[in-house]
Coordinates of C-alpha atoms in Angstrom, one line a residue:
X1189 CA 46.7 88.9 214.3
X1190 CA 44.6 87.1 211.7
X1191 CA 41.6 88.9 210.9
X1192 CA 38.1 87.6 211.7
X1193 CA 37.5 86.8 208.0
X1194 CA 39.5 82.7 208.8
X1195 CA 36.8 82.2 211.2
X1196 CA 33.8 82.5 208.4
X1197 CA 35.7 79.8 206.9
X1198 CA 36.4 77.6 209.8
X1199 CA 33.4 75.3 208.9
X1200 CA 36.1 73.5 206.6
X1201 CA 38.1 72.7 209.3
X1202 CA 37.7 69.5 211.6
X1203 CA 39.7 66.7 213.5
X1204 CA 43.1 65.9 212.7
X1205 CA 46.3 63.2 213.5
X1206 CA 47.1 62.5 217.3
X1207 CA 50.6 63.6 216.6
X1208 CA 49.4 66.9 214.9
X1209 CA 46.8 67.9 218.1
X1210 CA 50.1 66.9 220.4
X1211 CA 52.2 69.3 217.9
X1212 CA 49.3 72.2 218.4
X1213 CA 49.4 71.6 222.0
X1214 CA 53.4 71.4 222.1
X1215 CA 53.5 75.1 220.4
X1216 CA 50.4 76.7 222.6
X1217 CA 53.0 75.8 225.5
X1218 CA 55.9 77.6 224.3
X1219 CA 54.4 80.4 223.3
X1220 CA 53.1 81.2 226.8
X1221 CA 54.7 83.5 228.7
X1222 CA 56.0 82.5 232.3
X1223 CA 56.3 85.2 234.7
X1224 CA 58.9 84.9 237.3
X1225 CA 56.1 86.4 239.8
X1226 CA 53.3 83.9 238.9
X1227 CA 50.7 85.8 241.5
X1228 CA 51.0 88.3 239.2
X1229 CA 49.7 87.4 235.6
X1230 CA 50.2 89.8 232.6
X1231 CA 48.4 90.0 229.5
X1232 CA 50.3 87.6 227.1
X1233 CA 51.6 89.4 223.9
X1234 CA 49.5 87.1 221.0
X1235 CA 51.8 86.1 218.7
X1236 CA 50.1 85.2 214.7
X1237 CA 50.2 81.9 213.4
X1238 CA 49.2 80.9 210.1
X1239 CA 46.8 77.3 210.7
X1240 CA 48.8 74.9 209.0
X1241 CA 49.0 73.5 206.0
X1242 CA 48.2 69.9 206.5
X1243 CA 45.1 70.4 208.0
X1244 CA 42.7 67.7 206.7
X1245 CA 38.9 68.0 207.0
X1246 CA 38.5 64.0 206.4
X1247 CA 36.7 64.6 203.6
X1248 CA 37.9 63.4 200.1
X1249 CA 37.7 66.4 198.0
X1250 CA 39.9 68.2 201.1
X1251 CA 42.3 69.5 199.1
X1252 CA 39.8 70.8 196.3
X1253 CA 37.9 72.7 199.2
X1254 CA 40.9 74.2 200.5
X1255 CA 42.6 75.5 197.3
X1256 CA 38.8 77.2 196.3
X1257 CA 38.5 78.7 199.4
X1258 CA 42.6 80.4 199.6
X1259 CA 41.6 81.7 196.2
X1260 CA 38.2 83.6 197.2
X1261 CA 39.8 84.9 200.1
X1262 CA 42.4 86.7 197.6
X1263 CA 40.0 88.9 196.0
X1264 CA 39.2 91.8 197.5
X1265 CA 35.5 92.1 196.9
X1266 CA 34.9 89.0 197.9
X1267 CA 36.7 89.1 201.6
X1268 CA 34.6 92.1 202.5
X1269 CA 31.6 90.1 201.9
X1270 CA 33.0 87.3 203.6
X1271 CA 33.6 89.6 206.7
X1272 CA 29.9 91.1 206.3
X1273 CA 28.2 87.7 206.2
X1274 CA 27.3 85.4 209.2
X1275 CA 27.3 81.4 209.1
X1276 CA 24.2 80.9 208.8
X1277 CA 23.9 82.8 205.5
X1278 CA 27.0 81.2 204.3
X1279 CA 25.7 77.7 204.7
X1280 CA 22.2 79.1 202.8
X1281 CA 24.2 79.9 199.5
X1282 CA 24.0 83.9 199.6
X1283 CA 27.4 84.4 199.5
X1284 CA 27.9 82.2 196.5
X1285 CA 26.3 84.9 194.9
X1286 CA 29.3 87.4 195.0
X1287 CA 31.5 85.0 193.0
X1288 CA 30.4 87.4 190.0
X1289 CA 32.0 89.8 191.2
X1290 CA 35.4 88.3 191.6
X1291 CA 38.4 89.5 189.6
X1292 CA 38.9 87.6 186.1
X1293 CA 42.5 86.3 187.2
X1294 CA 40.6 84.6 190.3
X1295 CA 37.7 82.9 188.2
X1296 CA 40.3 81.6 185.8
X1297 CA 41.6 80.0 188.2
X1298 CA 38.8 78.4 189.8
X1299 CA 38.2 77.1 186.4
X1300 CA 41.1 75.4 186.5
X1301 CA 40.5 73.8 189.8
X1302 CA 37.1 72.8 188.8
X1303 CA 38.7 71.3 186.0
X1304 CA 41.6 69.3 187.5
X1305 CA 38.9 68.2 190.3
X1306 CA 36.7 66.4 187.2
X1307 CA 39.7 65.0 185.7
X1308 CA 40.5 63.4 189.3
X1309 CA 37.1 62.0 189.6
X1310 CA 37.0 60.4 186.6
X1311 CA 40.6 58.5 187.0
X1312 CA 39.0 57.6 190.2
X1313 CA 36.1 56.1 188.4
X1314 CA 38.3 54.4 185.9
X1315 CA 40.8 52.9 188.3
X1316 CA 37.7 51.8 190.6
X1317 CA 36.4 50.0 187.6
X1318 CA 39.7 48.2 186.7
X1319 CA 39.3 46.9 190.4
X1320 CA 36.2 45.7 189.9
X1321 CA 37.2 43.9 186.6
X1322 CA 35.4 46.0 183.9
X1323 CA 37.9 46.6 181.8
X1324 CA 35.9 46.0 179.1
X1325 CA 32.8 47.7 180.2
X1326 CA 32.4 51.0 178.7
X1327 CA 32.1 54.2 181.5
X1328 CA 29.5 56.6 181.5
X1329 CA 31.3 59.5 183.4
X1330 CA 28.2 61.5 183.2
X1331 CA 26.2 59.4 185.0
X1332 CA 28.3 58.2 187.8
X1333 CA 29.3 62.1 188.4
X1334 CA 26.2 62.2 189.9
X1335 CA 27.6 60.8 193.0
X1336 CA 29.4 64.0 193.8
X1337 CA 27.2 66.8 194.6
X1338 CA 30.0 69.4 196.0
X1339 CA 30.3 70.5 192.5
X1340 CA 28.2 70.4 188.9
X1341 CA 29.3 67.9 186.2
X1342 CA 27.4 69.0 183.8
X1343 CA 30.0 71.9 183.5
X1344 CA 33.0 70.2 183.9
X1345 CA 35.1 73.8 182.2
X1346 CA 33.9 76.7 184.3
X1347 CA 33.6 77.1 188.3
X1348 CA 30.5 79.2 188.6
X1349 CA 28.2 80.1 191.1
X1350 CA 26.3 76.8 191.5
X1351 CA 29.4 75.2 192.0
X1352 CA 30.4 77.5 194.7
X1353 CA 27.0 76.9 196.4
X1354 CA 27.0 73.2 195.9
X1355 CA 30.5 73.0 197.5
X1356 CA 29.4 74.8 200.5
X1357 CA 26.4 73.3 201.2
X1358 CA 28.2 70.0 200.9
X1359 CA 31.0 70.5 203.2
X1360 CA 28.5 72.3 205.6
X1361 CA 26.7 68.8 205.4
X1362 CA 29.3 66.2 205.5
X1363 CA 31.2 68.0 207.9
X1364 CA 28.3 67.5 210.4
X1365 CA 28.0 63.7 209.3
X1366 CA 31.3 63.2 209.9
X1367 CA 31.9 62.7 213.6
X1368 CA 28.3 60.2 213.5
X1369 CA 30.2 58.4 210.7
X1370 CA 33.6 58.1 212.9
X1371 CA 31.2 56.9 215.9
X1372 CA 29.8 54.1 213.7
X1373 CA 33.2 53.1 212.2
X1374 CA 34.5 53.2 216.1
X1375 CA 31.9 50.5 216.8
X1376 CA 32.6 48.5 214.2
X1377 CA 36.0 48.5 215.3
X1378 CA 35.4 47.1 218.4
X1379 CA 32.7 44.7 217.7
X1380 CA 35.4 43.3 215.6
X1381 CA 38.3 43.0 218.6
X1382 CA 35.5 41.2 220.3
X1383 CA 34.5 39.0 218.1
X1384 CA 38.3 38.2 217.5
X1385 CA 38.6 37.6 221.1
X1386 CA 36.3 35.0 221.1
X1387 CA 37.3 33.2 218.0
X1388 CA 40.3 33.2 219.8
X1389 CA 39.2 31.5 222.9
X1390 CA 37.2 28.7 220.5
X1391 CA 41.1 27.6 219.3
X1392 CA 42.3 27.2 222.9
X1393 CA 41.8 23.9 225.5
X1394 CA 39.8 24.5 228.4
X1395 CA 43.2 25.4 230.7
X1396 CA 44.2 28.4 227.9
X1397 CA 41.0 29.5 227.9
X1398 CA 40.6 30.0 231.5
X1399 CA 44.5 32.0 231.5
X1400 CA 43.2 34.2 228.7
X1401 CA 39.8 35.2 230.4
X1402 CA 41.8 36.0 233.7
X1403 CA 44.2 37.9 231.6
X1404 CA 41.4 40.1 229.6
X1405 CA 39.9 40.6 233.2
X1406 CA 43.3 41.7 234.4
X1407 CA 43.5 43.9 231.6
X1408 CA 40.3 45.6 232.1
X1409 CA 40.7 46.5 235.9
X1410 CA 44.1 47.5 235.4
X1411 CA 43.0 50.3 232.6
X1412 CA 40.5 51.6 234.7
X1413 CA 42.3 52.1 237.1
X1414 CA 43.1 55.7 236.4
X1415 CA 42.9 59.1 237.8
X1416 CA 39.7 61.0 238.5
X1417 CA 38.5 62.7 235.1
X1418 CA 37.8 65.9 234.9
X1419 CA 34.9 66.9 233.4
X1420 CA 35.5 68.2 229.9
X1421 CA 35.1 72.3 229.7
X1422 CA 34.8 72.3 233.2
X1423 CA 36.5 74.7 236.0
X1424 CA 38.7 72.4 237.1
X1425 CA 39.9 70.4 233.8
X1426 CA 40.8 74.3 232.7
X1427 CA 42.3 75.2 235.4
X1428 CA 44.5 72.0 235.1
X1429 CA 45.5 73.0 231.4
X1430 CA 46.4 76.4 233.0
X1431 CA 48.7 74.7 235.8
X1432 CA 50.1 72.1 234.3
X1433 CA 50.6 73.1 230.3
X1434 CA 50.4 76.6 230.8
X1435 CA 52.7 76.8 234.0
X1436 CA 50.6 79.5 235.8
X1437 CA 49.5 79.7 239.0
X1438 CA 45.8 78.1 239.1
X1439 CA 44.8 80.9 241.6
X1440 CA 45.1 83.2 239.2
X1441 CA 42.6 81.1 236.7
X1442 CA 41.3 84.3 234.2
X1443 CA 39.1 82.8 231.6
X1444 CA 39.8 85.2 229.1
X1445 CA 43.3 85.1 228.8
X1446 CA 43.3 81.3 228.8
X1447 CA 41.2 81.7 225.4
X1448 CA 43.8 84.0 224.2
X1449 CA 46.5 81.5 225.3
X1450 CA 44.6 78.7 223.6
X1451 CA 43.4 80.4 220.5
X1452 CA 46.5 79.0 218.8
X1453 CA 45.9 81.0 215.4
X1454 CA 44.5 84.2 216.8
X1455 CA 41.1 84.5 214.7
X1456 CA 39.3 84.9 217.9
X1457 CA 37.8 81.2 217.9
X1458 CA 38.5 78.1 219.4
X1459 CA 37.7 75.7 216.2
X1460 CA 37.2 71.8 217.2
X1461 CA 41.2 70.9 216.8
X1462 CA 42.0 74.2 219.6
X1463 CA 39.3 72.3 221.7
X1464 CA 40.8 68.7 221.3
X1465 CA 44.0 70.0 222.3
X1466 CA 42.9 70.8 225.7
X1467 CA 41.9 67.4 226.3
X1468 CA 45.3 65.8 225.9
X1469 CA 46.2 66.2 230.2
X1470 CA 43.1 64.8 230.5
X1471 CA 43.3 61.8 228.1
X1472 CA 46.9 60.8 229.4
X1473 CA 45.3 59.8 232.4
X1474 CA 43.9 57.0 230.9
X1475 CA 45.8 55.8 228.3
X1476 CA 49.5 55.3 227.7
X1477 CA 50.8 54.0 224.3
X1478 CA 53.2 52.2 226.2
X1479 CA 50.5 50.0 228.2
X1480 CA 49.1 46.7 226.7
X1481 CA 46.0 47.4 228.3
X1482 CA 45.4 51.3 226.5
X1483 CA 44.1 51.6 222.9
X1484 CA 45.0 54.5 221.8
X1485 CA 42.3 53.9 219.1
X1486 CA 40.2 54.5 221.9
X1487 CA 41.8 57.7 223.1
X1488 CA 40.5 59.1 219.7
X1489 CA 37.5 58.3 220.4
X1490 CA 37.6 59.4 224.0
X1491 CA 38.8 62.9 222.7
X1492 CA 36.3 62.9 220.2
X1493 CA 33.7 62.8 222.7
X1494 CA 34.9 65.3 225.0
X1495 CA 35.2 67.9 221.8
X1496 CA 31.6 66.7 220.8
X1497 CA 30.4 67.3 224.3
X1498 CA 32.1 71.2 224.8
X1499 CA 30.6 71.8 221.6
X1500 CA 27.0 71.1 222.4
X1501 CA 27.0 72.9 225.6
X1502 CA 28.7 76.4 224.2
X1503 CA 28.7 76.7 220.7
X1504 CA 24.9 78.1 220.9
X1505 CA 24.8 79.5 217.3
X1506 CA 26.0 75.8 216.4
X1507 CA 28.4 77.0 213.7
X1508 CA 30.8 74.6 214.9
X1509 CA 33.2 77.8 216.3
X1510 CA 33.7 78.7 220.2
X1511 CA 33.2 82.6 220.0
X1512 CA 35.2 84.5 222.9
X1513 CA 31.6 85.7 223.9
X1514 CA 30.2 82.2 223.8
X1515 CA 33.3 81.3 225.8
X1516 CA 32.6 83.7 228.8
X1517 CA 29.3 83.0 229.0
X1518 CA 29.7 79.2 229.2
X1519 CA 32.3 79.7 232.3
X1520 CA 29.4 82.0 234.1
X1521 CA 27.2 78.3 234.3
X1522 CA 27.1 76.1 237.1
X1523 CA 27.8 73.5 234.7
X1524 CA 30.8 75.0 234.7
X1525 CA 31.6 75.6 238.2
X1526 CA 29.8 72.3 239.8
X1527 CA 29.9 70.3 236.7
X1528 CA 28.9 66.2 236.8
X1529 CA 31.4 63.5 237.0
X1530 CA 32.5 62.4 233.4
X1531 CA 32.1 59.1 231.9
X1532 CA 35.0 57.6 230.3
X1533 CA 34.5 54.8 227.4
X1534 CA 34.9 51.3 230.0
X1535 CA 31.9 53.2 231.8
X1536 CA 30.2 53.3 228.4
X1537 CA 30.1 50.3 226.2
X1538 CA 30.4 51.8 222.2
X1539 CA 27.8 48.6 220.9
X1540 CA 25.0 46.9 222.7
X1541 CA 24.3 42.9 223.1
X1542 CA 21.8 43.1 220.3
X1543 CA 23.9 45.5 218.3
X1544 CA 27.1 42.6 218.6
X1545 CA 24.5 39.9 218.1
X1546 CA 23.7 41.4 214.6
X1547 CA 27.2 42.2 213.5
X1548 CA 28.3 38.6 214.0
X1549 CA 25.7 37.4 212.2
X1550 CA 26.1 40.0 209.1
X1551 CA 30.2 38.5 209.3
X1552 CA 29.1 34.5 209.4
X1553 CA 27.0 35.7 206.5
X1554 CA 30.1 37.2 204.6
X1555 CA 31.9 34.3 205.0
X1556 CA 29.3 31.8 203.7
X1557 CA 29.0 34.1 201.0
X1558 CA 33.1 34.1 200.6
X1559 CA 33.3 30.1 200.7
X1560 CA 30.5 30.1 198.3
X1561 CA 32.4 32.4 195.5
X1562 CA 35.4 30.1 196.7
X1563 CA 33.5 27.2 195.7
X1564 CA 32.1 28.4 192.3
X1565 CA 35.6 30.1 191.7
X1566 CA 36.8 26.0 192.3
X1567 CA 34.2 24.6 189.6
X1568 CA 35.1 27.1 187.5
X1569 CA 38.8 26.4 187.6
X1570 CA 38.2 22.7 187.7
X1571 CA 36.1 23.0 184.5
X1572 CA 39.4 25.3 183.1
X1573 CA 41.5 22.7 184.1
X1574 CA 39.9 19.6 182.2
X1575 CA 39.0 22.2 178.5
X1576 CA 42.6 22.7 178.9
X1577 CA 43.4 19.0 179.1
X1578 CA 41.0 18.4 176.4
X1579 CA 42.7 20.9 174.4
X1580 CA 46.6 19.2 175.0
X1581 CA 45.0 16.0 174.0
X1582 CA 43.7 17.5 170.2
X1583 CA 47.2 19.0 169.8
X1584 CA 48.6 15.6 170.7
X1585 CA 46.4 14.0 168.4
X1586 CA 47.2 16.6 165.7
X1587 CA 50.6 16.5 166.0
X1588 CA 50.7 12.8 165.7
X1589 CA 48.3 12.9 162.4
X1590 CA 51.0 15.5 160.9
X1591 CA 53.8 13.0 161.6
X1592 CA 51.9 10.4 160.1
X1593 CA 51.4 12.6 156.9
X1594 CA 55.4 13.3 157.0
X1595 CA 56.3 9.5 157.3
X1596 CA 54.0 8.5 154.4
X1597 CA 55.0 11.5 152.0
X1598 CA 58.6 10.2 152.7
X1599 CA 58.0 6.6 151.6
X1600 CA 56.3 7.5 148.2
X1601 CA 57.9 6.6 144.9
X1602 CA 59.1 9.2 143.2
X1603 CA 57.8 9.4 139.5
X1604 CA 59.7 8.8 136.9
X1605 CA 61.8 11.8 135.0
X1606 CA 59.5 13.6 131.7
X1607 CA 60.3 14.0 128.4
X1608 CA 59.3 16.5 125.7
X1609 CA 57.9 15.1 122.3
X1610 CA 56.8 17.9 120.2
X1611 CA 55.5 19.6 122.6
X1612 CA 53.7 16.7 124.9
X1613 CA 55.7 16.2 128.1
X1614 CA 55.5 12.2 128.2
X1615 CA 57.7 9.7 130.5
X1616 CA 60.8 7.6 129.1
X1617 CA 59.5 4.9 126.6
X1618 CA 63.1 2.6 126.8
X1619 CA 61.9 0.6 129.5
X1620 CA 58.9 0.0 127.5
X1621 CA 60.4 -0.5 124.1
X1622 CA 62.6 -3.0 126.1
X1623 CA 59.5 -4.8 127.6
X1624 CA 57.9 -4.7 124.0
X1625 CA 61.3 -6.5 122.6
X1626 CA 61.5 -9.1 125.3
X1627 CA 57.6 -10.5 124.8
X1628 CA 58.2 -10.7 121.0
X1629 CA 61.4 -12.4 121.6
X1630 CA 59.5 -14.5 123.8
X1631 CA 57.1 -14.9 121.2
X1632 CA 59.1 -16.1 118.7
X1633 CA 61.1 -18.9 120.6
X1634 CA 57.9 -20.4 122.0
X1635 CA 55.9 -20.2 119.0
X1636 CA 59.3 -20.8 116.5
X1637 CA 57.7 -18.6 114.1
X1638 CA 58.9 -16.8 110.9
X1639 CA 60.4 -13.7 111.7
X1640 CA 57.2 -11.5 110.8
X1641 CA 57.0 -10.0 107.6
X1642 CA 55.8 -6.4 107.2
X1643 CA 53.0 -6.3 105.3
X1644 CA 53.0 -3.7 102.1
X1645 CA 50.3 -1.3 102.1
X1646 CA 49.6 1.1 99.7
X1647 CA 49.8 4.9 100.9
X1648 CA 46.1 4.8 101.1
X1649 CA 46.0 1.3 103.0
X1650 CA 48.4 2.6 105.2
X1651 CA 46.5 5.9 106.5
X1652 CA 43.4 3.8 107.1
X1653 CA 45.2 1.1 108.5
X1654 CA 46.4 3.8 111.0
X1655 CA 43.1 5.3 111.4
X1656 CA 42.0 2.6 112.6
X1657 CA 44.7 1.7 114.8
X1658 CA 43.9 4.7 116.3
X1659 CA 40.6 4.1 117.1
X1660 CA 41.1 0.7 118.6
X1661 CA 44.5 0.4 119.7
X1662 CA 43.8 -3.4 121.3
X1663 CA 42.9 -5.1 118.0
X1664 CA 46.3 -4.2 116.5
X1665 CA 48.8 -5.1 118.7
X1666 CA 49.6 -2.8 121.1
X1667 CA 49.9 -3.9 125.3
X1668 CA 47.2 -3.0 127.6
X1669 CA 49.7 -0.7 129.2
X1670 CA 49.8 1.4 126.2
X1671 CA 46.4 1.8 126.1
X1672 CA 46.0 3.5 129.9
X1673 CA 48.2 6.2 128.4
X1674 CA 46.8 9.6 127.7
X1675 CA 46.0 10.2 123.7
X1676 CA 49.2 12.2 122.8
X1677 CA 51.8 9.5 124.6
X1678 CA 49.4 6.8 122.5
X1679 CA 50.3 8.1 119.4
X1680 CA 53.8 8.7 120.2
X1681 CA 54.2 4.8 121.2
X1682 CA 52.0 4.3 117.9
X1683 CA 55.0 5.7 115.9
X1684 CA 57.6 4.1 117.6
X1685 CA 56.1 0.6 116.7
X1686 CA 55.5 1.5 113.0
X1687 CA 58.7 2.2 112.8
X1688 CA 60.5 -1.1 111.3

């Protein structure tokens, strides 16, 4: 048998799956034993069963929770103080204080943990942002650490005893939140089949409409129309476990051994999944997976509300454990004996008229606030749409000016091949030597003049005479054409005329 020291940390524990309560409930009923004389009923031999490992308390940093709490329960020092302690000091932070005293190899660990824990918090920051679009936005990990108060941020290297404290007090608290916060989110849900009901019936003709309301109404009576209830924790909805799951004779009811039978890890407890599974007989009364009419959505909330309702009338220490002493004394009531008819969920409506009211109001809400993002998401892809057509019409235009540019750098004359007088690059003077010989040609036949006589100079005649040529190229004979030229291809034509 486990000892008592699972129980102190029970308070991490809470609901799980349908199919792993059905598991727990399928394994309580083998391991009973069946006696072949069932007027006589022996003390069944409890067998130890390690709670498994897929226990999920709902809450996001479950597995964190879990591996810090297998650790501290392998030091020595700190499981006798763990055995020493009651709930209610556990929840107050007095035995964070012993994590001093735990072995080196332990607090290295938790170290570790603590700091794989901050690493998954901040991916989860990161890839929330990306989700949000703020890739760009630069994170302050610091600050929106903040948000998690089942450890301290501010050391994100070493688990120490603040951390320890803060984790406790944290799962102590959302734990307790966390069947109101399944209530609410079991409202929601059916506000929501409602209000889909009746947008459905808005789509329909009158005839439709009036088939589907007779059909809902059909529905309705057929799923209550079920066997009597028991009520929860009662007498008789134990004594039907016993019978029926257990296989023993109901006349031989013994309280105590059917907690032994149904304290499925031996611990001395009945935590709040033990509980739930004795609910199932009960719950497959009303609801059958196989039925259109049974939501088995609803059948967790039903079981929900039976384990919520044992709890309140014997866990008295309200450490959210059934003690085997708190167990006995609960079957000694006349609550327990005569107990009051039970309620099922069509007797109780989860959400009132007002309650509805508001909800469908809060959803026409979203969804003028959807069509209005649709609609500015529109102008802004309109406006996207007519920059980008703005944009193909400049490249357009652009790539038409650069063909221009190519067609007109094509169709320029290309200048004429250079020549290199002393130096001076200067173009071919043929054609113009040719020019220069047909227009004295031409001269001379029009005119019929003498062939022109060279004048003699002397050599100091002859250097001003080309001085002043020189300086005024016009008044001695030489084309307008010459004179455009640049004053090194001037000189050079100069020559070539004074050459006779």
């Amino acid at each position: 048998m486990r000892s008592r020291i699972d129980s102190k940390m029970c308070w991490s524990r809470v609901l799980v799956t349908g199919w792993a309560l059905l598991l727990v409930q399928l394994l309580c009923s083998e391991a009973v034993p069946i006696s072949m004389d069932k007027t006589k009923v022996q003390q069944p031999e409890i067998k130890t069963e390690e709670v498994p490992a897929s226990v999920d308390t709902g809450l996001h940093y479950d597995r964190y929770l879990r591996e810090v709490i297998d650790f501290l329960e392998k030091d020595q020092h700190f499981r006798e103080k763990l055995h020493n302690t009651d709930m209610e000091d556990i929840k107050q932070g007095k035995l964070a204080k012993e994590l001093d005293f735990v072995s080196h190899h332990v607090r290295t660990k938790l170290d570790e943990l603590k700091r794989q824990e901050v690493s998954r918090l901040r991916t989860l920051i990161k890839a929330k942002q990306d989700l949000e679009g703020g890739n760009d936005i630069a994170v302050d990990h610091q600050a929106l650490l903040k948000q998690f108060e089942y450890l301290n941020h501010m050391n994100p290297h070493t688990f120490e005893v603040d951390d320890l404290d803060r984790l406790i007090k944290s799962a102590t608290k959302d734990l307790e939140n966390y069947d109101k916060e399944r209530h609410e989110e079991f409202k929601k849900y059916e506000m929501m089949k409602e209000h889909d009901r009746r947008e459905h019936l808005k789509t329909l003709d009158e005839d439709e409409r009036k088939k589907e309301e007779e059909h809902y109404e059909e529905m309705r009576k057929k799923h209550a129309d079920h066997p009597k209830v028991n009520h929860p924790g009662s007498q008789n909805q134990l004594k039907e476990v016993w019978e029926e799951a257990d296989g023993l004779d109901p006349e031989d009811f013994d309280p105590k051994t059917f907690f032994n039978l149904h304290d499925t890890n031996g611990d001395g407890f009945f935590d709040e999944q033990e509980l739930e599974s004795l609910f199932t007989k009960e719950l497959e009364k009303i609801y059958d997976p196989t039925n259109e009419e049974d939501d088995m959505v609803e059948m967790e909330e039903e079981r929900l509300r039976m384990r919520e309702h044992v709890m309140n009338e014997v866990d008295s220490n309200k450490d959210r454990l059934v003690s085997l002493d708190e167990f006995l004394v609960a079957t000694k009531k006349k609550e327990f004996l005569e107990p009051d008819s039970w309620e099922t969920l069509e007797q109780n409506q989860a959400y009132t008229d007002e309650e509805m009211r508001e909800f469908e109001e809060h959803l026409a809400q979203q969804e003028q606030d959807l069509n209005e993002k649709a609609f500015d998401l529109q102008k802004q892809r309109d406006e996207l749409e007519r920059q980008q057509e703005q944009l193909n019409a400049q490249k357009i235009e652009l790539q038409q000016a650069v063909e221009h540019m190519e067609r007109l750098k094509s169709q320029k004359v290309e200048p004429p091949p250079e020549v290199h007088v002393e130096g001076n690059a200067i173009p071919e003077m043929h054609a113009i030597d040719d020019q220069l010989h047909h227009e004295q040609e031409a001269q001379a036949q029009g005119h019929h003049q003498p062939e022109h006589q060279v004048p003699q100079y002397s050599p100091q005649e002859h250097h001003e005479q080309q001085q002043q040529q020189q300086q005024d190229p016009a008044q001695h004979g030489l084309p307008q054409a010459h004179q455009d030229l640049p004053p090194g291809h001037q000189e050079a034509v100069q020559e070539l005329h004074n050459v006779p």
